[in-house]
Each structure stands twice: as C-alpha cells, then as structure tokens.
XYZ file of C-alpha atoms in Angstrom:
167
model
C -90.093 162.413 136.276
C -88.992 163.703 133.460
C -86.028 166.759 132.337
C -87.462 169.077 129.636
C -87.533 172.859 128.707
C -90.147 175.445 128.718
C -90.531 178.155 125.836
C -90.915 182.071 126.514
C -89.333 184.754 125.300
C -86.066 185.058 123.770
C -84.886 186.834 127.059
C -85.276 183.550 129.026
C -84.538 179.822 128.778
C -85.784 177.856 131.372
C -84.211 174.322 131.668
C -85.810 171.535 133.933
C -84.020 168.808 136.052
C -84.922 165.928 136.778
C -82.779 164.888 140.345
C -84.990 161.989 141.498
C -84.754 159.371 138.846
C -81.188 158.837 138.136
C -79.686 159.651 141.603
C -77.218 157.261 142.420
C -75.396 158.260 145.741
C -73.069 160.129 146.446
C -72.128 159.936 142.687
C -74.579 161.419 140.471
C -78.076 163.328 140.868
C -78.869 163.658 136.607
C -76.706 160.741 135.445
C -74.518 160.787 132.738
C -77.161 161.176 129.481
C -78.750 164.472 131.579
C -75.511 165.779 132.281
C -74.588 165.486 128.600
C -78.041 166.974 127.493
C -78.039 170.110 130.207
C -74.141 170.779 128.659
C -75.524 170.530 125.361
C -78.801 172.784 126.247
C -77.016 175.480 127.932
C -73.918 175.528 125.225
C -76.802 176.146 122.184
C -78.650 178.176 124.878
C -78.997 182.599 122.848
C -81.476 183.856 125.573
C -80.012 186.416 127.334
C -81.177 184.240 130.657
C -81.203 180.768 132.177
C -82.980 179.907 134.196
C -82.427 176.002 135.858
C -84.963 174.972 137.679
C -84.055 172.076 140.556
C -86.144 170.348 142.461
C -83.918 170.637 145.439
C -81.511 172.861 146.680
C -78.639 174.192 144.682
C -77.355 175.589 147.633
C -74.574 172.865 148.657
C -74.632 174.011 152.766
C -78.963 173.067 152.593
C -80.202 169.063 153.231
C -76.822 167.991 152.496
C -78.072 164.576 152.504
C -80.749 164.729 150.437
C -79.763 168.131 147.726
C -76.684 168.694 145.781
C -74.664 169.114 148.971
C -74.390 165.372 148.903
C -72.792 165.531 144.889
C -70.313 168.053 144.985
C -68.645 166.646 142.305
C -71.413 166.718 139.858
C -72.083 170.345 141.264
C -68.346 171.315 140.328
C -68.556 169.809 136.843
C -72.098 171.720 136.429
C -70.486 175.232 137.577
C -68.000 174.388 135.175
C -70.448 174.180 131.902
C -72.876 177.615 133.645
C -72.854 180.479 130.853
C -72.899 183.861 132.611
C -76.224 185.050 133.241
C -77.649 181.417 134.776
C -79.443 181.516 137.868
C -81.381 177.984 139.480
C -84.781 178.048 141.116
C -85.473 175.773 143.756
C -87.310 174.275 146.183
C -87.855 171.217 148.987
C -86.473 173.193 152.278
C -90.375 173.602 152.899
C -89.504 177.357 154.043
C -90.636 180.620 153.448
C -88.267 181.541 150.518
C -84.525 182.038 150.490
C -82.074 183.782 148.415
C -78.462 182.999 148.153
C -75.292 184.001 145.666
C -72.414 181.301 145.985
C -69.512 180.378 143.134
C -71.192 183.206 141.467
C -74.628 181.570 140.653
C -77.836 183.146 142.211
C -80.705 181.001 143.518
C -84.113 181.424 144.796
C -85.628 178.674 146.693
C -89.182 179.077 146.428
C -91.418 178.973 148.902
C -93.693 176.444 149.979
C -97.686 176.594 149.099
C -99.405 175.269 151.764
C -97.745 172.875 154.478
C -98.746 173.009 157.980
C -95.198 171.965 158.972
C -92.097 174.218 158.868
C -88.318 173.532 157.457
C -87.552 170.509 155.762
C -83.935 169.216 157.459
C -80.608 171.323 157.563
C -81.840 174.755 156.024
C -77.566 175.904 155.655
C -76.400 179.262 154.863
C -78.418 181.582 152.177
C -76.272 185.003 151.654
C -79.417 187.261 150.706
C -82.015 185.711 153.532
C -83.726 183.243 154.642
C -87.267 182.986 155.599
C -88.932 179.802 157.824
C -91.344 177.737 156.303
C -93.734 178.205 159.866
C -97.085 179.770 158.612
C -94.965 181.073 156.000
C -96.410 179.946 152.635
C -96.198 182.187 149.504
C -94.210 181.884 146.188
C -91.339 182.474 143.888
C -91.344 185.225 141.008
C -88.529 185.559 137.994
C -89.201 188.399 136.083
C -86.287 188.833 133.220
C -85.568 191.954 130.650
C -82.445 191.382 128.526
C -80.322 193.809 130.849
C -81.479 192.406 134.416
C -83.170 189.144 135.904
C -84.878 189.560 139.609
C -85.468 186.606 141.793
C -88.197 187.425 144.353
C -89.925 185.429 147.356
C -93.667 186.775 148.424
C -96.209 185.871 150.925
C -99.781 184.927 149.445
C -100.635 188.602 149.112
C -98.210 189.363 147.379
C -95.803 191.537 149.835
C -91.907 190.903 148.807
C -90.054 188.506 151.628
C -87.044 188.680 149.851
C -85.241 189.917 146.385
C -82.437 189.828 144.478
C -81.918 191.524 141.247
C -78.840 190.775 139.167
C -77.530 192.577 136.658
C-alpha cells in the first residue's frame, strides 16, 4: 500500500491515500509523515482541482468503525489544510454509488464492480443520494474543466445513478 499522485492535466491533481498501513486506532488513519506529505502536496498543489482519492469513506456518519468516522480528529486537522476546489473519491460501502456535501467538501463513493453481496456495514447519511450495493454494480466518473468538476455514479451501461456538479 502505498500514497502517491497521478498526472493529468493542469485542471486536476489527483492525490492518493494510503489508510490501511499506518492506521493506528482511534488516533491516526495516514500517520504523521502522510499527513505532513498530503499538507505539503495540496499547499504546492496550481490545478484548478483536487481530487483525493480514499480508500474508504470520507463521509464521517458511513462504517464509523472502520472509515474516517472513527478519526475525527485527523479528519478535522485534514479539513483544516483542504484548498477550495478539493473534492475525495471513495469507496468500501460496497453500494451502488453515493454522493454527499458535508463541511463543504463533496464526495463520491464509487460504486462497487462486481460483488454478489450488498452494503458493506453502517452506510450513514449521503446529502445528494444514496444507491444500495444489491445488484447494483457500476462506477464512478470525475470529469473536470477549470470552471466546474462533476462527480457522477453509473450503472454498467452507462445510465447516471447519481450527480453532482460543483462549481
């Protein structure tokens, strides 16, 4: 498991977390040199866009035991260091995509490929939708210009579940 970044245009920066390897509970999901390196990512950051993608749920109300409902501090001191224009991509609720806008920060939790099973634990609140994960596969879209970003959840052929642009 590994943090890194991915290159694209200059609209977009896409930043990638690792939350697995460093967890220590209910302290810290990056540890302390991650935390240091995101601050110092998104500080340098000129895209017009960030985009942080989490393995697990942003959303502090979904699998508070086991997403960054459980590190609230952490979350607070990372809300703290967001430029504007930062959104988080998601995943792990094993659902059919969900949208939500809280402290400001939009987040798409993208849908799951192919599990047989539905939701994944304590799904929480998601202020722009939720879809289950039952016979609900599909995936996750970002599509960024350097006025507007659009977070988007589709089933497999492509019909929109759910949507969000942000301006």
């Amino acid at each position: 498991r590994r943090r890194g970044e991915l290159d694209g245009p200059e609209e977009v920066h896409v930043i990638l977390l690792d939350v697995r390897s460093q967890r220590v509970k209910p302290v810290t999901m990056l540890g302390p040199a991650q935390l240091a390196w995101l601050a110092t990512r998104l500080a340098a950051s000129t895209a017009s866009w960030r985009v942080i993608v989490s393995p697990v749920s942003w959303n502090p109300t979904a699998k508070p035991g086991d997403a960054w409902g459980w590190a609230l501090g952490e979350r607070e001191a990372i809300l703290s260091i967001l430029p504007p224009q930062t959104v988080f991509a998601s995943a792990d609720l094993h659902c059919g995509g969900a949208i939500d806008v809280r402290d400001g920060v939009p987040e798409l939790c993208i849908p799951h490929t192919n599990l047989l099973t539905g939701d994944s634990g304590t799904v929480g609140t998601w202020s722009h939708g939720y879809v289950s994960g039952v016979g609900n596969p599909g995936y996750g879209l970002v599509v960024a210009t350097a006025t507007s970003l659009t977070l988007s959840a589709h089933a497999p052929d492509g019909t929109v579940r759910l949507t969000l642009t942000v301006p």
